[in-house]
């Protein structure tokens, strides 16, 4: 076997090849792209005839270069950069660092310690597409939140009446009215008929007259006002922010439709949707982040560890502590946290499990994390056996244990 370290940058890759004894066979800097990957294959072929005997260490698990390595049947290990930094400290105390040195370091790491790391997942293109769409959808929501917070901050400076009128500045009603009346003076002059017409154009179909009265009363409430010049400037920025948020809303809706189409066509979609608290969007996020490689998580424990829901035990001498994991896939963890919260009203077993932890003294988020950890284990079992969620199967054994303890 030969071992390859690949230290990547935006426009090049430093490659180091060694044999099982750690002897250097070749090292070179290759360009990014098709030319570089062709040179990589030629370089490797000079020392190995079977791609399965080539073990590669690299500090990323995605990108066109990694895809090209994986599809060539090499054994590719994506090593966390933090682990690489710790490994560097084992051999060098001077603090010296170079791209070529890191490539040798990665080759050494997969030569001696690859059993402590995991090969890149063999997820299907369908799952990868869901992951891309789910992350893009979430990124747009985050961007909308940033723009909405900036708009709220600006309105507080010159137009507090608008904050009284609208709790959600990203909703269609708020965007329509603020787009028509971005200043306090314009808001005060809006008539009932004008507000109703604006709400209708924005898409509201119910309680139009009642909502228009509420908006008019809020906009005509007395507040401190800024100077005319400052108000005019703020109104211009508000009109721009409203346009941006409205366009983001449109793109979010389009992404949701595409995400739902891809997710519902996945073979495991029915299993995810059968679990309490998981809908199309949240289920797509969980599936995309977990992937669909059936061999990636050998046990429920490994899936929980990746999700970051399982507790982290630190024990040394007389010291013993059980803590939450902070090194984790944050997108996946946030999705599971939302999943656990939604499951409280959809699963009696989940609610009882949450209440049990609360009674034991756990805080709300601690109990949610414990419930999320349990739900991940249930999901693992459903995927492993290709069965839909069953409330009795999932929680009956816990109810039996509780009854036994009570007796």
mmCIF file of C-alpha atoms in Angstrom:
data_model
loop_
_atom_site.group_PDB
_atom_site.id
_atom_site.type_symbol
_atom_site.label_atom_id
_atom_site.label_comp_id
_atom_site.label_asym_id
_atom_site.label_seq_id
_atom_site.Cartn_x
_atom_site.Cartn_y
_atom_site.Cartn_z
ATOM 1 C CA UNK A 1 0.000 0.000 0.000
ATOM 2 C CA UNK A 2 0.997 3.617 -0.460
ATOM 3 C CA UNK A 3 -0.086 6.583 1.629
ATOM 4 C CA UNK A 4 -0.782 10.033 0.241
ATOM 5 C CA UNK A 5 -1.060 13.325 2.081
ATOM 6 C CA UNK A 6 -2.945 16.058 0.215
ATOM 7 C CA UNK A 7 -2.686 19.572 1.651
ATOM 8 C CA UNK A 8 -5.159 21.596 -0.383
ATOM 9 C CA UNK A 9 -5.429 25.296 -1.108
ATOM 10 C CA UNK A 10 -7.700 27.288 -3.393
ATOM 11 C CA UNK A 11 -5.498 26.956 -6.465
ATOM 12 C CA UNK A 12 -3.085 24.094 -5.747
ATOM 13 C CA UNK A 13 -2.467 20.849 -3.838
ATOM 14 C CA UNK A 14 0.748 19.776 -2.132
ATOM 15 C CA UNK A 15 1.014 15.992 -2.392
ATOM 16 C CA UNK A 16 3.354 13.671 -0.506
ATOM 17 C CA UNK A 17 3.502 9.918 -1.193
ATOM 18 C CA UNK A 18 5.186 7.399 1.124
ATOM 19 C CA UNK A 19 5.318 3.624 1.505
ATOM 20 C CA UNK A 20 4.387 1.482 4.503
ATOM 21 C CA UNK A 21 7.763 2.194 6.122
ATOM 22 C CA UNK A 22 7.322 5.963 5.882
ATOM 23 C CA UNK A 23 9.868 6.375 3.088
ATOM 24 C CA UNK A 24 9.137 9.208 0.672
ATOM 25 C CA UNK A 25 8.268 8.003 -2.798
ATOM 26 C CA UNK A 26 7.295 11.333 -4.362
ATOM 27 C CA UNK A 27 6.205 14.867 -3.507
ATOM 28 C CA UNK A 28 4.886 17.553 -5.790
ATOM 29 C CA UNK A 29 2.691 20.637 -5.990
ATOM 30 C CA UNK A 30 -0.228 20.118 -8.362
ATOM 31 C CA UNK A 31 -2.621 22.696 -9.800
ATOM 32 C CA UNK A 32 -6.326 22.639 -8.983
ATOM 33 C CA UNK A 33 -8.724 21.353 -11.608
ATOM 34 C CA UNK A 34 -8.740 18.754 -14.362
ATOM 35 C CA UNK A 35 -5.051 19.109 -15.186
ATOM 36 C CA UNK A 36 -4.087 18.681 -11.541
ATOM 37 C CA UNK A 37 -6.204 15.575 -10.938
ATOM 38 C CA UNK A 38 -4.810 13.967 -14.106
ATOM 39 C CA UNK A 39 -1.267 14.602 -12.861
ATOM 40 C CA UNK A 40 -2.293 13.168 -9.467
ATOM 41 C CA UNK A 41 -3.515 9.935 -11.075
ATOM 42 C CA UNK A 42 -0.291 9.615 -13.088
ATOM 43 C CA UNK A 43 1.820 10.225 -9.994
ATOM 44 C CA UNK A 44 -0.036 7.593 -7.978
ATOM 45 C CA UNK A 45 -0.068 5.075 -10.837
ATOM 46 C CA UNK A 46 3.731 5.119 -10.880
ATOM 47 C CA UNK A 47 3.745 3.537 -7.415
ATOM 48 C CA UNK A 48 0.506 1.525 -7.200
ATOM 49 C CA UNK A 49 -1.476 -0.486 -9.726
ATOM 50 C CA UNK A 50 -4.612 -1.037 -7.625
ATOM 51 C CA UNK A 51 -6.525 2.124 -6.536
ATOM 52 C CA UNK A 52 -7.780 0.217 -3.490
ATOM 53 C CA UNK A 53 -4.208 0.130 -2.160
ATOM 54 C CA UNK A 54 -3.944 3.928 -2.138
ATOM 55 C CA UNK A 55 -4.836 5.643 1.148
ATOM 56 C CA UNK A 56 -5.278 9.431 1.012
ATOM 57 C CA UNK A 57 -5.526 11.918 3.877
ATOM 58 C CA UNK A 58 -7.037 15.351 3.215
ATOM 59 C CA UNK A 59 -8.556 18.035 5.446
ATOM 60 C CA UNK A 60 -11.934 18.293 3.717
ATOM 61 C CA UNK A 61 -14.750 15.932 2.747
ATOM 62 C CA UNK A 62 -16.329 17.873 -0.118
ATOM 63 C CA UNK A 63 -15.497 19.572 -3.377
ATOM 64 C CA UNK A 64 -14.843 18.493 -6.944
ATOM 65 C CA UNK A 65 -11.309 17.310 -6.124
ATOM 66 C CA UNK A 66 -12.496 15.047 -3.286
ATOM 67 C CA UNK A 67 -15.310 13.708 -5.479
ATOM 68 C CA UNK A 68 -12.754 12.830 -8.153
ATOM 69 C CA UNK A 69 -10.616 10.978 -5.584
ATOM 70 C CA UNK A 70 -13.576 9.060 -4.168
ATOM 71 C CA UNK A 71 -14.913 7.982 -7.563
ATOM 72 C CA UNK A 72 -11.454 6.648 -8.458
ATOM 73 C CA UNK A 73 -11.827 4.034 -5.691
ATOM 74 C CA UNK A 74 -9.026 5.399 -3.528
ATOM 75 C CA UNK A 75 -9.404 5.097 0.241
ATOM 76 C CA UNK A 76 -9.985 8.734 1.172
ATOM 77 C CA UNK A 77 -9.931 9.903 4.798
ATOM 78 C CA UNK A 78 -11.212 13.391 5.591
ATOM 79 C CA UNK A 79 -9.278 14.400 8.708
ATOM 80 C CA UNK A 80 -10.486 17.259 10.893
ATOM 81 C CA UNK A 81 -7.968 20.157 10.783
ATOM 82 C CA UNK A 82 -7.967 20.240 14.601
ATOM 83 C CA UNK A 83 -6.843 16.607 14.680
ATOM 84 C CA UNK A 84 -4.106 17.406 12.167
ATOM 85 C CA UNK A 85 -2.899 20.287 14.330
ATOM 86 C CA UNK A 86 -2.749 18.012 17.392
ATOM 87 C CA UNK A 87 -0.895 15.383 15.376
ATOM 88 C CA UNK A 88 1.624 18.011 14.281
ATOM 89 C CA UNK A 89 2.367 18.822 17.909
ATOM 90 C CA UNK A 90 3.263 15.171 18.533
ATOM 91 C CA UNK A 91 6.243 15.406 16.195
ATOM 92 C CA UNK A 92 7.235 19.071 16.060
ATOM 93 C CA UNK A 93 7.582 21.334 19.063
ATOM 94 C CA UNK A 94 9.182 24.228 17.177
ATOM 95 C CA UNK A 95 5.886 25.409 15.695
ATOM 96 C CA UNK A 96 7.236 25.246 12.126
ATOM 97 C CA UNK A 97 4.585 24.790 9.433
ATOM 98 C CA UNK A 98 4.520 24.571 5.651
ATOM 99 C CA UNK A 99 2.180 23.211 2.997
ATOM 100 C CA UNK A 100 4.662 20.537 1.936
ATOM 101 C CA UNK A 101 5.224 19.630 5.589
ATOM 102 C CA UNK A 102 1.483 19.326 6.174
ATOM 103 C CA UNK A 103 1.171 17.018 3.170
ATOM 104 C CA UNK A 104 3.827 14.714 4.689
ATOM 105 C CA UNK A 105 2.046 14.973 8.028
ATOM 106 C CA UNK A 106 -1.253 13.828 6.491
ATOM 107 C CA UNK A 107 0.441 10.903 4.759
ATOM 108 C CA UNK A 108 2.025 9.856 8.054
ATOM 109 C CA UNK A 109 -1.289 10.234 9.855
ATOM 110 C CA UNK A 110 -3.218 7.888 7.557
ATOM 111 C CA UNK A 111 -0.266 5.485 7.556
ATOM 112 C CA UNK A 112 -0.194 5.037 11.327
ATOM 113 C CA UNK A 113 -3.528 6.296 12.706
ATOM 114 C CA UNK A 114 -6.180 5.842 10.037
ATOM 115 C CA UNK A 115 -7.967 3.296 12.268
ATOM 116 C CA UNK A 116 -8.879 6.242 14.503
ATOM 117 C CA UNK A 117 -10.492 8.167 11.642
ATOM 118 C CA UNK A 118 -13.363 7.567 9.267
ATOM 119 C CA UNK A 119 -13.361 7.295 5.498
ATOM 120 C CA UNK A 120 -15.492 9.824 3.660
ATOM 121 C CA UNK A 121 -19.125 8.793 3.458
ATOM 122 C CA UNK A 122 -20.430 7.122 0.347
ATOM 123 C CA UNK A 123 -23.632 9.153 0.211
ATOM 124 C CA UNK A 124 -25.757 8.948 -2.901
ATOM 125 C CA UNK A 125 -25.960 11.934 -5.288
ATOM 126 C CA UNK A 126 -29.626 12.215 -4.273
ATOM 127 C CA UNK A 127 -28.678 12.751 -0.620
ATOM 128 C CA UNK A 128 -25.944 15.218 -1.606
ATOM 129 C CA UNK A 129 -28.484 17.214 -3.611
ATOM 130 C CA UNK A 130 -30.827 17.327 -0.602
ATOM 131 C CA UNK A 131 -27.951 18.526 1.571
ATOM 132 C CA UNK A 132 -27.093 21.325 -0.864
ATOM 133 C CA UNK A 133 -30.711 22.470 -1.090
ATOM 134 C CA UNK A 134 -31.295 22.233 2.668
ATOM 135 C CA UNK A 135 -28.180 24.253 3.450
ATOM 136 C CA UNK A 136 -29.018 26.826 0.790
ATOM 137 C CA UNK A 137 -32.526 27.158 2.201
ATOM 138 C CA UNK A 138 -31.189 27.601 5.733
ATOM 139 C CA UNK A 139 -28.594 30.125 4.548
ATOM 140 C CA UNK A 140 -31.335 32.244 2.997
ATOM 141 C CA UNK A 141 -33.335 32.139 6.228
ATOM 142 C CA UNK A 142 -30.261 33.297 8.139
ATOM 143 C CA UNK A 143 -29.723 36.072 5.590
ATOM 144 C CA UNK A 144 -33.348 37.169 5.953
ATOM 145 C CA UNK A 145 -32.949 37.262 9.728
ATOM 146 C CA UNK A 146 -29.874 39.486 9.392
ATOM 147 C CA UNK A 147 -31.673 41.916 7.084
ATOM 148 C CA UNK A 148 -34.782 41.888 9.269
ATOM 149 C CA UNK A 149 -32.743 42.659 12.377
ATOM 150 C CA UNK A 150 -31.036 45.520 10.562
ATOM 151 C CA UNK A 151 -34.440 46.846 9.463
ATOM 152 C CA UNK A 152 -35.764 46.606 13.014
ATOM 153 C CA UNK A 153 -32.755 48.526 14.296
ATOM 154 C CA UNK A 154 -33.302 51.277 11.705
ATOM 155 C CA UNK A 155 -37.027 51.582 12.456
ATOM 156 C CA UNK A 156 -36.241 51.972 16.129
ATOM 157 C CA UNK A 157 -34.149 55.020 15.207
ATOM 158 C CA UNK A 158 -36.844 56.935 13.330
ATOM 159 C CA UNK A 159 -40.128 54.980 12.943
ATOM 160 C CA UNK A 160 -41.106 53.207 16.223
ATOM 161 C CA UNK A 161 -44.777 53.194 15.201
ATOM 162 C CA UNK A 162 -43.948 50.575 12.554
ATOM 163 C CA UNK A 163 -42.610 48.283 15.271
ATOM 164 C CA UNK A 164 -45.911 48.662 17.133
ATOM 165 C CA UNK A 165 -47.816 47.754 13.972
ATOM 166 C CA UNK A 166 -45.792 44.657 12.990
ATOM 167 C CA UNK A 167 -44.271 41.969 15.174
ATOM 168 C CA UNK A 168 -42.800 40.153 12.175
ATOM 169 C CA UNK A 169 -41.071 42.536 9.775
ATOM 170 C CA UNK A 170 -40.507 39.759 7.229
ATOM 171 C CA UNK A 171 -44.225 39.020 6.761
ATOM 172 C CA UNK A 172 -46.062 40.130 3.621
ATOM 173 C CA UNK A 173 -48.220 42.674 5.447
ATOM 174 C CA UNK A 174 -45.237 44.490 6.962
ATOM 175 C CA UNK A 175 -43.246 44.534 3.736
ATOM 176 C CA UNK A 176 -46.203 45.807 1.711
ATOM 177 C CA UNK A 177 -47.096 48.639 4.101
ATOM 178 C CA UNK A 178 -43.480 49.702 4.719
ATOM 179 C CA UNK A 179 -42.808 49.658 0.999
ATOM 180 C CA UNK A 180 -45.714 52.061 0.478
ATOM 181 C CA UNK A 181 -45.132 54.199 3.575
ATOM 182 C CA UNK A 182 -41.453 53.999 4.656
ATOM 183 C CA UNK A 183 -41.620 57.170 6.788
ATOM 184 C CA UNK A 184 -43.770 58.155 9.801
ATOM 185 C CA UNK A 185 -45.462 60.985 7.893
ATOM 186 C CA UNK A 186 -46.484 58.693 5.061
ATOM 187 C CA UNK A 187 -47.682 56.089 7.517
ATOM 188 C CA UNK A 188 -49.857 58.611 9.340
ATOM 189 C CA UNK A 189 -51.498 59.710 6.073
ATOM 190 C CA UNK A 190 -52.462 56.185 5.005
ATOM 191 C CA UNK A 191 -56.249 55.831 4.828
ATOM 192 C CA UNK A 192 -58.193 52.685 5.624
ATOM 193 C CA UNK A 193 -58.908 52.030 1.960
ATOM 194 C CA UNK A 194 -55.243 52.440 1.057
ATOM 195 C CA UNK A 195 -54.120 50.021 3.773
ATOM 196 C CA UNK A 196 -56.757 47.467 2.774
ATOM 197 C CA UNK A 197 -55.738 47.684 -0.876
ATOM 198 C CA UNK A 198 -52.090 47.237 0.093
ATOM 199 C CA UNK A 199 -52.857 44.172 2.192
ATOM 200 C CA UNK A 200 -54.904 42.634 -0.621
ATOM 201 C CA UNK A 201 -52.066 43.134 -3.119
ATOM 202 C CA UNK A 202 -49.703 41.493 -0.632
ATOM 203 C CA UNK A 203 -51.869 38.363 -0.598
ATOM 204 C CA UNK A 204 -53.947 38.691 2.570
ATOM 205 C CA UNK A 205 -57.414 37.161 2.164
ATOM 206 C CA UNK A 206 -58.938 37.144 5.645
ATOM 207 C CA UNK A 207 -59.654 39.758 8.327
ATOM 208 C CA UNK A 208 -58.457 42.507 6.000
ATOM 209 C CA UNK A 209 -60.608 45.266 7.510
ATOM 210 C CA UNK A 210 -59.776 44.325 11.105
ATOM 211 C CA UNK A 211 -56.057 44.111 10.378
ATOM 212 C CA UNK A 212 -56.130 47.430 8.510
ATOM 213 C CA UNK A 213 -57.702 49.121 11.530
ATOM 214 C CA UNK A 214 -54.994 47.745 13.806
ATOM 215 C CA UNK A 215 -52.243 48.932 11.477
ATOM 216 C CA UNK A 216 -53.742 52.396 11.066
ATOM 217 C CA UNK A 217 -54.137 52.839 14.821
ATOM 218 C CA UNK A 218 -50.527 51.792 15.430
ATOM 219 C CA UNK A 219 -49.100 54.042 12.697
ATOM 220 C CA UNK A 220 -51.016 57.063 14.023
ATOM 221 C CA UNK A 221 -49.795 56.612 17.598
ATOM 222 C CA UNK A 222 -47.700 59.520 18.826
ATOM 223 C CA UNK A 223 -43.921 58.972 19.017
ATOM 224 C CA UNK A 224 -40.719 60.974 19.053
ATOM 225 C CA UNK A 225 -39.615 61.882 15.539
ATOM 226 C CA UNK A 226 -36.251 62.514 13.893
ATOM 227 C CA UNK A 227 -35.353 65.501 11.705
ATOM 228 C CA UNK A 228 -36.661 65.605 8.159
ATOM 229 C CA UNK A 229 -33.250 64.983 6.594
ATOM 230 C CA UNK A 230 -32.555 61.959 8.793
ATOM 231 C CA UNK A 231 -36.069 60.596 8.261
ATOM 232 C CA UNK A 232 -35.714 60.903 4.480
ATOM 233 C CA UNK A 233 -32.394 59.060 4.571
ATOM 234 C CA UNK A 234 -33.764 56.282 6.765
ATOM 235 C CA UNK A 235 -36.841 55.954 4.540
ATOM 236 C CA UNK A 236 -34.603 55.367 1.528
ATOM 237 C CA UNK A 237 -32.689 52.603 3.319
ATOM 238 C CA UNK A 238 -35.959 51.067 4.559
ATOM 239 C CA UNK A 239 -37.340 50.922 1.036
ATOM 240 C CA UNK A 240 -34.172 49.125 -0.086
ATOM 241 C CA UNK A 241 -34.287 46.691 2.859
ATOM 242 C CA UNK A 242 -37.943 45.904 2.155
ATOM 243 C CA UNK A 243 -37.084 45.065 -1.445
ATOM 244 C CA UNK A 244 -34.237 42.771 -0.389
ATOM 245 C CA UNK A 245 -36.319 40.918 2.223
ATOM 246 C CA UNK A 246 -39.212 40.497 -0.214
ATOM 247 C CA UNK A 247 -36.897 38.978 -2.821
ATOM 248 C CA UNK A 248 -35.343 36.664 -0.216
ATOM 249 C CA UNK A 249 -38.864 35.509 0.728
ATOM 250 C CA UNK A 250 -39.502 34.647 -2.908
ATOM 251 C CA UNK A 251 -36.285 32.679 -3.222
ATOM 252 C CA UNK A 252 -36.937 30.842 0.053
ATOM 253 C CA UNK A 253 -40.319 29.709 -1.262
ATOM 254 C CA UNK A 254 -38.758 28.477 -4.508
ATOM 255 C CA UNK A 255 -36.032 26.608 -2.635
ATOM 256 C CA UNK A 256 -38.623 25.031 -0.348
ATOM 257 C CA UNK A 257 -40.460 23.666 -3.370
ATOM 258 C CA UNK A 258 -37.269 22.212 -4.856
ATOM 259 C CA UNK A 259 -36.179 20.797 -1.506
ATOM 260 C CA UNK A 260 -39.556 19.135 -0.955
ATOM 261 C CA UNK A 261 -39.452 17.561 -4.426
ATOM 262 C CA UNK A 262 -35.985 16.081 -3.908
ATOM 263 C CA UNK A 263 -36.664 14.930 -0.362
ATOM 264 C CA UNK A 264 -39.978 13.213 -1.073
ATOM 265 C CA UNK A 265 -38.372 11.293 -3.933
ATOM 266 C CA UNK A 266 -35.686 9.838 -1.649
ATOM 267 C CA UNK A 267 -36.165 6.143 -0.683
ATOM 268 C CA UNK A 268 -35.850 6.940 3.035
ATOM 269 C CA UNK A 269 -38.257 9.904 3.019
ATOM 270 C CA UNK A 270 -41.197 7.856 4.331
ATOM 271 C CA UNK A 271 -39.149 6.700 7.318
ATOM 272 C CA UNK A 272 -38.121 10.239 8.217
ATOM 273 C CA UNK A 273 -41.645 11.598 7.790
ATOM 274 C CA UNK A 274 -43.067 8.842 9.995
ATOM 275 C CA UNK A 275 -41.098 10.121 12.992
ATOM 276 C CA UNK A 276 -43.004 12.541 15.255
ATOM 277 C CA UNK A 277 -41.942 16.159 14.850
ATOM 278 C CA UNK A 278 -40.292 15.763 11.439
ATOM 279 C CA UNK A 279 -41.877 17.469 8.467
ATOM 280 C CA UNK A 280 -40.563 17.881 4.951
ATOM 281 C CA UNK A 281 -38.145 20.768 5.589
ATOM 282 C CA UNK A 282 -36.818 19.581 8.952
ATOM 283 C CA UNK A 283 -36.682 15.981 7.732
ATOM 284 C CA UNK A 284 -34.710 17.064 4.672
ATOM 285 C CA UNK A 285 -32.200 18.887 6.860
ATOM 286 C CA UNK A 286 -31.701 15.853 9.071
ATOM 287 C CA UNK A 287 -31.360 13.480 6.111
ATOM 288 C CA UNK A 288 -28.993 15.810 4.283
ATOM 289 C CA UNK A 289 -26.668 16.216 7.258
ATOM 290 C CA UNK A 290 -26.695 12.529 8.246
ATOM 291 C CA UNK A 291 -26.408 11.324 4.650
ATOM 292 C CA UNK A 292 -27.709 7.997 3.422
ATOM 293 C CA UNK A 293 -24.590 5.829 3.401
ATOM 294 C CA UNK A 294 -25.814 2.659 5.201
ATOM 295 C CA UNK A 295 -22.295 1.857 6.441
ATOM 296 C CA UNK A 296 -21.372 5.280 7.809
ATOM 297 C CA UNK A 297 -22.819 4.753 11.291
ATOM 298 C CA UNK A 298 -22.123 1.244 12.543
ATOM 299 C CA UNK A 299 -24.097 1.780 15.750
ATOM 300 C CA UNK A 300 -26.678 4.171 17.136
ATOM 301 C CA UNK A 301 -23.947 5.499 19.437
ATOM 302 C CA UNK A 302 -21.787 6.603 16.508
ATOM 303 C CA UNK A 303 -24.755 8.389 14.925
ATOM 304 C CA UNK A 304 -25.500 10.145 18.221
ATOM 305 C CA UNK A 305 -21.858 11.175 18.583
ATOM 306 C CA UNK A 306 -21.859 12.708 15.109
ATOM 307 C CA UNK A 307 -25.094 14.537 15.875
ATOM 308 C CA UNK A 308 -23.556 15.939 19.059
ATOM 309 C CA UNK A 309 -26.504 14.886 21.207
ATOM 310 C CA UNK A 310 -24.759 12.179 23.221
ATOM 311 C CA UNK A 311 -23.107 13.274 26.492
ATOM 312 C CA UNK A 312 -19.332 13.654 26.727
ATOM 313 C CA UNK A 313 -17.743 12.004 29.769
ATOM 314 C CA UNK A 314 -14.498 13.357 31.233
ATOM 315 C CA UNK A 315 -13.034 11.069 33.897
ATOM 316 C CA UNK A 316 -9.554 11.318 35.370
ATOM 317 C CA UNK A 317 -8.663 10.203 38.852
ATOM 318 C CA UNK A 318 -11.298 11.569 41.196
ATOM 319 C CA UNK A 319 -12.623 13.946 38.572
ATOM 320 C CA UNK A 320 -15.760 12.856 36.748
ATOM 321 C CA UNK A 321 -17.928 15.138 34.635
ATOM 322 C CA UNK A 322 -20.625 14.604 32.028
ATOM 323 C CA UNK A 323 -20.855 17.521 29.608
ATOM 324 C CA UNK A 324 -22.565 18.489 26.384
ATOM 325 C CA UNK A 325 -20.572 18.088 23.164
ATOM 326 C CA UNK A 326 -19.488 21.387 21.634
ATOM 327 C CA UNK A 327 -17.496 19.972 18.703
ATOM 328 C CA UNK A 328 -20.323 18.897 16.439
ATOM 329 C CA UNK A 329 -22.194 19.492 13.208
ATOM 330 C CA UNK A 330 -24.051 22.620 14.263
ATOM 331 C CA UNK A 331 -26.578 22.517 11.431
ATOM 332 C CA UNK A 332 -27.526 18.968 12.345
ATOM 333 C CA UNK A 333 -27.633 19.701 16.066
ATOM 334 C CA UNK A 334 -29.934 22.706 15.547
ATOM 335 C CA UNK A 335 -32.237 20.595 13.379
ATOM 336 C CA UNK A 336 -32.423 17.848 16.014
ATOM 337 C CA UNK A 337 -33.087 20.419 18.745
ATOM 338 C CA UNK A 338 -36.052 21.750 16.723
ATOM 339 C CA UNK A 339 -37.156 18.169 16.019
ATOM 340 C CA UNK A 340 -37.184 17.306 19.731
ATOM 341 C CA UNK A 341 -39.221 20.417 20.542
ATOM 342 C CA UNK A 342 -41.798 19.612 17.849
ATOM 343 C CA UNK A 343 -42.031 15.992 19.023
ATOM 344 C CA UNK A 344 -43.276 17.097 22.454
ATOM 345 C CA UNK A 345 -46.769 17.735 21.114
ATOM 346 C CA UNK A 346 -46.859 14.804 18.684
ATOM 347 C CA UNK A 347 -45.598 11.867 20.715
ATOM 348 C CA UNK A 348 -46.829 10.889 24.204
ATOM 349 C CA UNK A 349 -43.667 8.871 24.693
ATOM 350 C CA UNK A 350 -41.436 11.824 23.813
ATOM 351 C CA UNK A 351 -43.411 14.075 26.140
ATOM 352 C CA UNK A 352 -43.127 11.596 29.015
ATOM 353 C CA UNK A 353 -39.375 11.234 28.409
ATOM 354 C CA UNK A 354 -38.933 15.025 28.441
ATOM 355 C CA UNK A 355 -41.036 15.394 31.612
ATOM 356 C CA UNK A 356 -39.003 12.664 33.294
ATOM 357 C CA UNK A 357 -35.786 14.601 32.724
ATOM 358 C CA UNK A 358 -37.370 17.865 33.850
ATOM 359 C CA UNK A 359 -38.568 16.187 37.044
ATOM 360 C CA UNK A 360 -35.039 14.915 37.634
ATOM 361 C CA UNK A 361 -33.782 18.516 37.618
ATOM 362 C CA UNK A 362 -32.662 19.030 34.017
ATOM 363 C CA UNK A 363 -33.134 22.447 32.448
ATOM 364 C CA UNK A 364 -35.306 22.802 29.351
ATOM 365 C CA UNK A 365 -32.430 22.583 26.868
ATOM 366 C CA UNK A 366 -30.818 19.699 28.758
ATOM 367 C CA UNK A 367 -34.063 17.743 28.606
ATOM 368 C CA UNK A 368 -34.469 18.584 24.906
ATOM 369 C CA UNK A 369 -30.922 17.403 24.215
ATOM 370 C CA UNK A 370 -31.643 14.110 26.001
ATOM 371 C CA UNK A 371 -34.862 13.701 24.012
ATOM 372 C CA UNK A 372 -33.051 14.520 20.768
ATOM 373 C CA UNK A 373 -30.428 11.908 21.612
ATOM 374 C CA UNK A 374 -33.177 9.346 22.129
ATOM 375 C CA UNK A 375 -34.895 10.289 18.858
ATOM 376 C CA UNK A 376 -31.636 9.900 16.930
ATOM 377 C CA UNK A 377 -31.353 6.364 18.321
ATOM 378 C CA UNK A 378 -34.913 5.628 17.231
ATOM 379 C CA UNK A 379 -34.168 7.002 13.758
ATOM 380 C CA UNK A 380 -31.085 4.787 13.531
ATOM 381 C CA UNK A 381 -33.163 1.717 14.364
ATOM 382 C CA UNK A 382 -35.830 2.606 11.808
ATOM 383 C CA UNK A 383 -33.243 3.122 9.057
ATOM 384 C CA UNK A 384 -31.341 -0.027 9.962
ATOM 385 C CA UNK A 385 -34.454 -2.226 9.829
ATOM 386 C CA UNK A 386 -36.191 -0.198 7.066
ATOM 387 C CA UNK A 387 -39.338 0.195 9.153
ATOM 388 C CA UNK A 388 -41.602 3.136 9.856
ATOM 389 C CA UNK A 389 -41.805 4.710 13.303
ATOM 390 C CA UNK A 390 -44.125 3.021 15.784
ATOM 391 C CA UNK A 391 -44.991 4.804 19.017
ATOM 392 C CA UNK A 392 -45.439 1.631 21.052
ATOM 393 C CA UNK A 393 -42.225 0.021 19.808
ATOM 394 C CA UNK A 394 -40.234 3.188 20.429
ATOM 395 C CA UNK A 395 -41.348 3.840 24.011
ATOM 396 C CA UNK A 396 -43.039 0.734 25.405
ATOM 397 C CA UNK A 397 -39.870 -0.657 26.973
ATOM 398 C CA UNK A 398 -39.334 2.584 28.913
ATOM 399 C CA UNK A 399 -42.889 2.514 30.205
ATOM 400 C CA UNK A 400 -42.368 -1.117 31.278
ATOM 401 C CA UNK A 401 -39.163 -0.193 33.100
ATOM 402 C CA UNK A 402 -40.893 2.685 34.885
ATOM 403 C CA UNK A 403 -43.741 0.410 35.963
ATOM 404 C CA UNK A 404 -41.258 -2.177 37.287
ATOM 405 C CA UNK A 405 -39.368 0.449 39.290
ATOM 406 C CA UNK A 406 -42.603 1.806 40.747
ATOM 407 C CA UNK A 407 -43.636 -1.699 41.834
#
